mmCIF file of N, CA and C in Angstrom:
data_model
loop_
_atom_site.group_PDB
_atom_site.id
_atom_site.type_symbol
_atom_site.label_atom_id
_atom_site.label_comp_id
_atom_site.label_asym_id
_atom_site.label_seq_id
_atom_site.Cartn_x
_atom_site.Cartn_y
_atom_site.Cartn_z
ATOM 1 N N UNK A 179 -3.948 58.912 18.234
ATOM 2 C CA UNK A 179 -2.866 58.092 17.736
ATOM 3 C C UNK A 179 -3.160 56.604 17.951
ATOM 4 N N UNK A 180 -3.795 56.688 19.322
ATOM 5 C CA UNK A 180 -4.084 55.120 19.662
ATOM 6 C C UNK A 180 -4.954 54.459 18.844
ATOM 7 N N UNK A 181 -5.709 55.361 17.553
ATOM 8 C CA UNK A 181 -6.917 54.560 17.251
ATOM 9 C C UNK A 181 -6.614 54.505 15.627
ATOM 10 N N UNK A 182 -5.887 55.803 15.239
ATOM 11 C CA UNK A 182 -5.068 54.807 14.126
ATOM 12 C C UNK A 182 -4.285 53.623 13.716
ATOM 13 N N UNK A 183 -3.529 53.655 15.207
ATOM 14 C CA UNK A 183 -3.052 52.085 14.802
ATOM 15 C C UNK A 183 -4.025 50.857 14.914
ATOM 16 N N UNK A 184 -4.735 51.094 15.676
ATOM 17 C CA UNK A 184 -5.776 50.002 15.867
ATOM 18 C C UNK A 184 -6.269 49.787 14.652
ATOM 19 N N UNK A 185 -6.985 50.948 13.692
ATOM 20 C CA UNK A 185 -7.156 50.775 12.543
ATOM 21 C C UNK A 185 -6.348 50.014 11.675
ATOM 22 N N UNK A 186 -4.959 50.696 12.169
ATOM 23 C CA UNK A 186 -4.018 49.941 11.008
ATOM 24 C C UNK A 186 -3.851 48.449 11.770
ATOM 25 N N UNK A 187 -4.404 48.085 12.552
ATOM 26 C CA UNK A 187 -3.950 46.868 13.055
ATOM 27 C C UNK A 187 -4.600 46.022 12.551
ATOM 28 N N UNK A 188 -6.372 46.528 12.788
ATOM 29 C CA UNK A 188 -7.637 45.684 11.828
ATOM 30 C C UNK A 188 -7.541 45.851 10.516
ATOM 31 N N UNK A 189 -7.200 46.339 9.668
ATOM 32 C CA UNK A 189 -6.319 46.660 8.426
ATOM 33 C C UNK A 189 -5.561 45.532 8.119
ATOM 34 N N UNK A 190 -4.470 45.434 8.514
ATOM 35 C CA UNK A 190 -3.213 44.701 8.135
ATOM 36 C C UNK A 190 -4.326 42.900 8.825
ATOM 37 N N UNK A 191 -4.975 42.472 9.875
ATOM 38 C CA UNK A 191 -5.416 41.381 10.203
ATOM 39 C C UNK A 191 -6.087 41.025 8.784
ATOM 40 N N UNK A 192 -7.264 41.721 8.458
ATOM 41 C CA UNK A 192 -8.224 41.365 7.798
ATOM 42 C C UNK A 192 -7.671 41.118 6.220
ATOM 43 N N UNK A 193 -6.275 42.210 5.814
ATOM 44 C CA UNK A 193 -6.055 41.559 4.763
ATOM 45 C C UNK A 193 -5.051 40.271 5.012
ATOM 46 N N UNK A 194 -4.727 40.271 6.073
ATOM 47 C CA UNK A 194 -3.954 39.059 5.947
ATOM 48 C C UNK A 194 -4.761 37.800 5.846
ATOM 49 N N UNK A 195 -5.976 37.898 6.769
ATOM 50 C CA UNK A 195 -6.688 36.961 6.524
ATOM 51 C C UNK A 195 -7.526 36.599 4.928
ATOM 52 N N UNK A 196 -7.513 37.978 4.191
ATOM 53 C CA UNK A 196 -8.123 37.689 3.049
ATOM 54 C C UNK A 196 -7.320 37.199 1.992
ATOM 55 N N UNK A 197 -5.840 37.248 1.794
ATOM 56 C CA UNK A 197 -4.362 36.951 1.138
ATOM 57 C C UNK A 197 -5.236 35.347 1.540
ATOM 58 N N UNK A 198 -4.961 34.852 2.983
ATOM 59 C CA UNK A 198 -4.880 33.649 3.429
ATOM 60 C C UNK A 198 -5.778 32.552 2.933
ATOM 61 N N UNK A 199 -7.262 33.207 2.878
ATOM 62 C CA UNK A 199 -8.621 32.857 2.031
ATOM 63 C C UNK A 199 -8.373 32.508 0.402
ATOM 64 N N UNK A 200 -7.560 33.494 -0.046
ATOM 65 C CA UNK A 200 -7.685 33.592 -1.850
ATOM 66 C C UNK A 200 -6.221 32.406 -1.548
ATOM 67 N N UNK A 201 -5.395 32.514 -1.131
ATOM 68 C CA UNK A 201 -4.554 31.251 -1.296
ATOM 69 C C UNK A 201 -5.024 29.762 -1.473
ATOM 70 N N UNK A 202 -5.599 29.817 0.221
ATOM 71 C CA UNK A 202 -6.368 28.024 0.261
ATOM 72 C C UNK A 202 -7.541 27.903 -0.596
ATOM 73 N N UNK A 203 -8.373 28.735 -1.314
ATOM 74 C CA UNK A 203 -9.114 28.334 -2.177
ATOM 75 C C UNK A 203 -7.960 28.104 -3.283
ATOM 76 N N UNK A 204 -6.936 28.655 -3.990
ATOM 77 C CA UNK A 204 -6.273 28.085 -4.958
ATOM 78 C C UNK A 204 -6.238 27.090 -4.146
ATOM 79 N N UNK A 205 -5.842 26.517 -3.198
ATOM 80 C CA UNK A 205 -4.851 24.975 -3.267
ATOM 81 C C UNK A 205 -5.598 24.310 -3.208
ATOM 82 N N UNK A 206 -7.360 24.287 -3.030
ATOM 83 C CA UNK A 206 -8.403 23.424 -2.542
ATOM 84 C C UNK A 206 -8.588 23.200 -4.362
ATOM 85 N N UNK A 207 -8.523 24.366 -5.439
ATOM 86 C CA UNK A 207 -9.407 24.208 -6.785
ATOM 87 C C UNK A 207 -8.310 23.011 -7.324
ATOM 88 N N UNK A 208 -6.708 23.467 -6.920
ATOM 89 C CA UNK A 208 -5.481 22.727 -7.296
ATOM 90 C C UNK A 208 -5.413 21.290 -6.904
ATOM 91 N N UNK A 209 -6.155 21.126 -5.657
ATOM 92 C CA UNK A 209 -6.043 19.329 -5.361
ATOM 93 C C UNK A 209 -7.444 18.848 -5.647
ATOM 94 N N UNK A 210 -8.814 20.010 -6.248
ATOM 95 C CA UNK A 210 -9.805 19.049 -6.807
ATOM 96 C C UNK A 210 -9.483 18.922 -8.395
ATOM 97 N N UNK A 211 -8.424 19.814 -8.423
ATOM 98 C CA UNK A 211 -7.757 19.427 -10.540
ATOM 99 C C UNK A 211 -7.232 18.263 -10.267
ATOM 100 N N UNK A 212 -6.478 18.060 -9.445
ATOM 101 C CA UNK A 212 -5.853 16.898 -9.029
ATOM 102 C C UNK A 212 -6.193 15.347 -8.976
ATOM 103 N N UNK A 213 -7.076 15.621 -8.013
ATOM 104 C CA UNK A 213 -7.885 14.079 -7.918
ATOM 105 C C UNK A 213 -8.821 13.845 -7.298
ATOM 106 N N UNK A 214 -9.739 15.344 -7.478
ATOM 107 C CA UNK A 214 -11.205 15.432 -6.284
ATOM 108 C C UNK A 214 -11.921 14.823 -7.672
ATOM 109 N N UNK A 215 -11.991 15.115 -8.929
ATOM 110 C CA UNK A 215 -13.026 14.536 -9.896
ATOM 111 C C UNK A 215 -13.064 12.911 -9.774
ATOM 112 N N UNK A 216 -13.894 12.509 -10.072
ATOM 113 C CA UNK A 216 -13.999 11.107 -10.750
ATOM 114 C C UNK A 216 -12.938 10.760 -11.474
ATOM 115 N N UNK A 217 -12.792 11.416 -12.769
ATOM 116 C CA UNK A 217 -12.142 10.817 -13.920
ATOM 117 C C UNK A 217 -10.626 11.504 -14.022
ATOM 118 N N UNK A 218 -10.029 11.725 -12.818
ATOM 119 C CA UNK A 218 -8.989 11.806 -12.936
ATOM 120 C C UNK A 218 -8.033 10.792 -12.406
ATOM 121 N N UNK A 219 -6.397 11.111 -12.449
ATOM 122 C CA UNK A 219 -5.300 9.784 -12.597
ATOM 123 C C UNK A 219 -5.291 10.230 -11.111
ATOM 124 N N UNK A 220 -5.561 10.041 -10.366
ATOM 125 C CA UNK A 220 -5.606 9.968 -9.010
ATOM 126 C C UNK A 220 -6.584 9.124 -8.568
ATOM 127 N N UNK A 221 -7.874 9.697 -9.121
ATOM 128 C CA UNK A 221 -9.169 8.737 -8.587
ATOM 129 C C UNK A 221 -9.037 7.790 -9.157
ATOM 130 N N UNK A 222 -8.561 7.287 -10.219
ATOM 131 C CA UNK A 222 -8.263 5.829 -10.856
ATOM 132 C C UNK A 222 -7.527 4.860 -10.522
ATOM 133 N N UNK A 223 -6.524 5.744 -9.880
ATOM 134 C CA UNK A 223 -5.258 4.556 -8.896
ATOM 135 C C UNK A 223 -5.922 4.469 -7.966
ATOM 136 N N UNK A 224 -6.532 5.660 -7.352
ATOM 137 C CA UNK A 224 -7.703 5.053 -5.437
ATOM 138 C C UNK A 224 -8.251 3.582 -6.194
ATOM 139 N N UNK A 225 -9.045 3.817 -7.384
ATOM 140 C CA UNK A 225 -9.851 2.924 -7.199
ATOM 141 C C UNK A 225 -9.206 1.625 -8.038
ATOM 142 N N UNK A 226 -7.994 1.561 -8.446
ATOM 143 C CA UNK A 226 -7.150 0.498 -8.948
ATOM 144 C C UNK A 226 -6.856 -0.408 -7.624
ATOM 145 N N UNK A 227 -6.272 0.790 -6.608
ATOM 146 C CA UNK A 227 -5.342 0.143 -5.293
ATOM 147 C C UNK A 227 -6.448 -0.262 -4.412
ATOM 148 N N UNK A 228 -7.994 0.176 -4.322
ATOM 149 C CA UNK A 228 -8.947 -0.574 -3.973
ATOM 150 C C UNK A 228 -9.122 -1.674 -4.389
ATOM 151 N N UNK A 229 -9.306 -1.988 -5.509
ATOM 152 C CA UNK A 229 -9.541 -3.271 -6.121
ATOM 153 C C UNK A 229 -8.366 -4.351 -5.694
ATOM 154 N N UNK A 230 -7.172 -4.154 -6.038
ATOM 155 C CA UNK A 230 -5.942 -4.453 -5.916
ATOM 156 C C UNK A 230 -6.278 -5.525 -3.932
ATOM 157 N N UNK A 231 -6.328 -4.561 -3.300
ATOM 158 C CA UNK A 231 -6.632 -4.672 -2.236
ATOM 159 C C UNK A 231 -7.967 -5.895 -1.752
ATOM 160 N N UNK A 232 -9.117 -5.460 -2.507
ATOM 161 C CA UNK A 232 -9.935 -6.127 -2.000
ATOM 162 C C UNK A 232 -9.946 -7.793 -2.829
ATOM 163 N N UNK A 233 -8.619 -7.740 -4.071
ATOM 164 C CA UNK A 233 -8.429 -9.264 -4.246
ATOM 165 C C UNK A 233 -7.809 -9.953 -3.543
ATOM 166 N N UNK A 234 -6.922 -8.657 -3.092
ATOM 167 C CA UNK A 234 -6.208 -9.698 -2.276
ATOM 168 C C UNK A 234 -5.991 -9.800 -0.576
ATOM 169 N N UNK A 235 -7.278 -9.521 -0.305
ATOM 170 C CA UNK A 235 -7.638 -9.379 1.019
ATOM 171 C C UNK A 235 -7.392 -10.927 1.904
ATOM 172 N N UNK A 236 -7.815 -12.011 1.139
ATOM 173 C CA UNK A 236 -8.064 -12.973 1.608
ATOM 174 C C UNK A 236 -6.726 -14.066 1.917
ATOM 175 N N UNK A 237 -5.701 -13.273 1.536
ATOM 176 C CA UNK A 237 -4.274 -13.739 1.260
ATOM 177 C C UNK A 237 -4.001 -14.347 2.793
ATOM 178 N N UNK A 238 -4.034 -13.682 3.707
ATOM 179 C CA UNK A 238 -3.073 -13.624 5.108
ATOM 180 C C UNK A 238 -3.709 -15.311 5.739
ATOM 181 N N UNK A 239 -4.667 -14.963 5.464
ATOM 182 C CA UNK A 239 -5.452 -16.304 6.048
ATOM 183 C C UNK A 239 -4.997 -17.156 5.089
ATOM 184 N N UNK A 240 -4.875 -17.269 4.144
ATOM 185 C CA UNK A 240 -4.516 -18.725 2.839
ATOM 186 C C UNK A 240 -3.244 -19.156 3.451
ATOM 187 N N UNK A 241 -2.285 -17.889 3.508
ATOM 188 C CA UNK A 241 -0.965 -17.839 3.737
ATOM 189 C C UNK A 241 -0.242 -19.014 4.691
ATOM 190 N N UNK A 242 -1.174 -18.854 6.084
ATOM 191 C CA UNK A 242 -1.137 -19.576 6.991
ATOM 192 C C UNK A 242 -1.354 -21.462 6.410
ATOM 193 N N UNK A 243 -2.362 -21.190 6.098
ATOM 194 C CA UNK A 243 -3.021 -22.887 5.240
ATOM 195 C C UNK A 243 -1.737 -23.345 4.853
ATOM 196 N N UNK A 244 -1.410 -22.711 3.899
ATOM 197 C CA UNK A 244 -0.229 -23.070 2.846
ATOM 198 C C UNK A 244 1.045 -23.222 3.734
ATOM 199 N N UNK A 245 1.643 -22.900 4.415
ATOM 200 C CA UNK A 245 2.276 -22.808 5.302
ATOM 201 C C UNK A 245 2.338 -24.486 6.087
ATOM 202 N N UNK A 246 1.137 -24.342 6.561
ATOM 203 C CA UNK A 246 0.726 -25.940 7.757
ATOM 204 C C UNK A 246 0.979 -27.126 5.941
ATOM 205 N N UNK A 247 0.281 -26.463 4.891
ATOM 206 C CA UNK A 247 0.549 -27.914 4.245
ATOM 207 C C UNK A 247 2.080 -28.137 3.137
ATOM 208 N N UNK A 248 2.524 -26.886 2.923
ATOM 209 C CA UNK A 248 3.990 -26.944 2.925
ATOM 210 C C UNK A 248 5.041 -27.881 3.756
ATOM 211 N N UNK A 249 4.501 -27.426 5.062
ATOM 212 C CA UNK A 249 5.099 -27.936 6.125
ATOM 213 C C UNK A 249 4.952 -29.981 6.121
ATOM 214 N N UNK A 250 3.965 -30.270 5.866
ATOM 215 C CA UNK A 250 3.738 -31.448 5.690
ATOM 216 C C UNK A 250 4.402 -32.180 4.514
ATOM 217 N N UNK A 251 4.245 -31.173 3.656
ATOM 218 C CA UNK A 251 4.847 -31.861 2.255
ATOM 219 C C UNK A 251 6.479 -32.227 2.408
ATOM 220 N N UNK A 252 6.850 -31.289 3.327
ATOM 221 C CA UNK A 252 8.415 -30.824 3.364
ATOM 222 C C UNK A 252 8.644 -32.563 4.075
ATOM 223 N N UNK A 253 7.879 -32.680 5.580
ATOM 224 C CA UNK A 253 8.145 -34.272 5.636
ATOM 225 C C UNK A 253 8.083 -35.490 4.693
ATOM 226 N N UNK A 254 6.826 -35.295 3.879
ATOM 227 C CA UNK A 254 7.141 -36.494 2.960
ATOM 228 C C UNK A 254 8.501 -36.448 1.782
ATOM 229 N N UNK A 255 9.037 -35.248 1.632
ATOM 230 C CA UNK A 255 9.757 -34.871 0.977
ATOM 231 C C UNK A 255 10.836 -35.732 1.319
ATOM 232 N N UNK A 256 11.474 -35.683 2.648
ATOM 233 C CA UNK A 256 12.480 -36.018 3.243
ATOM 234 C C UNK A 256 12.577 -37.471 3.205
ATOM 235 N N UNK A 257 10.914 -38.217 3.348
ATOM 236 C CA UNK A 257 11.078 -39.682 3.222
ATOM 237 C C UNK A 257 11.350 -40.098 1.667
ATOM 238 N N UNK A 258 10.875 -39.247 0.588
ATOM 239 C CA UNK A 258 11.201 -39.235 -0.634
ATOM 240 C C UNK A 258 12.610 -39.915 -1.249
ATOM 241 N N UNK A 259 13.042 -38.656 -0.191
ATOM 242 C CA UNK A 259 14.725 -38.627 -0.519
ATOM 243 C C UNK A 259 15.710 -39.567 0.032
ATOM 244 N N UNK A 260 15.123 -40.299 0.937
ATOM 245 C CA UNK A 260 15.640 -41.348 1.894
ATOM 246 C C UNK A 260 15.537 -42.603 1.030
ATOM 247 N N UNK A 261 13.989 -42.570 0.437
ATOM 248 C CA UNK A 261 14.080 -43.784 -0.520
ATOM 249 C C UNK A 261 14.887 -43.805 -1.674
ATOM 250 N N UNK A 262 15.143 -42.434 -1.993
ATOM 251 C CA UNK A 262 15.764 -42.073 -3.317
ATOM 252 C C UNK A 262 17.424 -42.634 -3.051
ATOM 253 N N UNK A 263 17.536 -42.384 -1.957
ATOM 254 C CA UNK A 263 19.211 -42.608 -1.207
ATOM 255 C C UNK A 263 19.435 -44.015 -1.590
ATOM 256 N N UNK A 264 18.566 -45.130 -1.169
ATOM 257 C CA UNK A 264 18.462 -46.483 -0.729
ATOM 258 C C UNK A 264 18.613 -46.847 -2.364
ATOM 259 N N UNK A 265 17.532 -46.211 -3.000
ATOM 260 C CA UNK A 265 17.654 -46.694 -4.269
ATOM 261 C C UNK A 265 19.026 -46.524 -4.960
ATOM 262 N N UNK A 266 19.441 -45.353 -4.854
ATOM 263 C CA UNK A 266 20.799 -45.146 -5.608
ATOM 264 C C UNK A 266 21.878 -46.189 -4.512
ATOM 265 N N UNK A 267 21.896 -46.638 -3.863
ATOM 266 C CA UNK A 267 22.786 -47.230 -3.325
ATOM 267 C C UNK A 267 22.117 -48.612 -3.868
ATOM 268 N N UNK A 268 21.038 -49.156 -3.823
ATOM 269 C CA UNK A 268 21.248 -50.300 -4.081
ATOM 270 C C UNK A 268 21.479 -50.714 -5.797
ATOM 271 N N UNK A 269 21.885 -50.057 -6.468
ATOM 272 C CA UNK A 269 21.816 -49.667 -7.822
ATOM 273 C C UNK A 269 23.407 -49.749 -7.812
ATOM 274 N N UNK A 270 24.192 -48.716 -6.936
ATOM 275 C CA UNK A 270 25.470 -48.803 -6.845
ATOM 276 C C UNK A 270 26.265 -50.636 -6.479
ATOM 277 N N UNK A 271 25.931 -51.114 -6.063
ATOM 278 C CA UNK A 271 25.990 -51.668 -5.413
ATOM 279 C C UNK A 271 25.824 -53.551 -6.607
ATOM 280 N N UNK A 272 24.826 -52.870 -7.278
ATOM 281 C CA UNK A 272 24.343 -53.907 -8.248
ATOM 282 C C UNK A 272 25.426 -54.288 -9.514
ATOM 283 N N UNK A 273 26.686 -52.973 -9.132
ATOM 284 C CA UNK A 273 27.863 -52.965 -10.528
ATOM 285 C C UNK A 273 27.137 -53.404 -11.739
ATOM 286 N N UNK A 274 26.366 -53.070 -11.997
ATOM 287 C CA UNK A 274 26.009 -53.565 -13.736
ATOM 288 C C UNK A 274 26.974 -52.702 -14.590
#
């Protein structure tokens, strides 16, 4: 008795493991339909969002630059507007 079930035990393992085999090969053939080829809409966005990426790699560092000379501009800005003040007042001021 003891060695039938054992049988049925290596039985029931081995097909479970073989169910388990014929499954993940579908899902492996299903994600190389997918986007394991070259010329599929998967591998085309990898290599879109690569590109994408490697233009604009150099951003973080500019970012900063722009930033320090923003920052500068923003002061002359302010003296801009100070002269702009003076002017409209002395204009006001002129009643023509």
């Amino acid at each position: 008795m003891d060695i039938i079930l054992m049988i049925c035990t290596i039985v029931a393992v081995v097909l479970f493991v073989a169910v388990l085999v014929i499954y993940l090969i579908g899902i492996i053939k299903l994600l190389n339909h997918i986007g394991g080829v070259g010329d599929s809409y998967l591998a085309k966005l990898r290599l879109g969002l690569r590109a994408i990426e490697t233009e604009t790699g150099h951003l973080p560092t500019e970012v900063s630059k722009l930033n320090k000379a923003l920052s500068k501009t923003s002061i002359g800005l302010v003296e801009v507007n100070k002269n702009l003040e003076g002017t409209i007042k002395a204009v006001v001021e002129q009643k023509i």
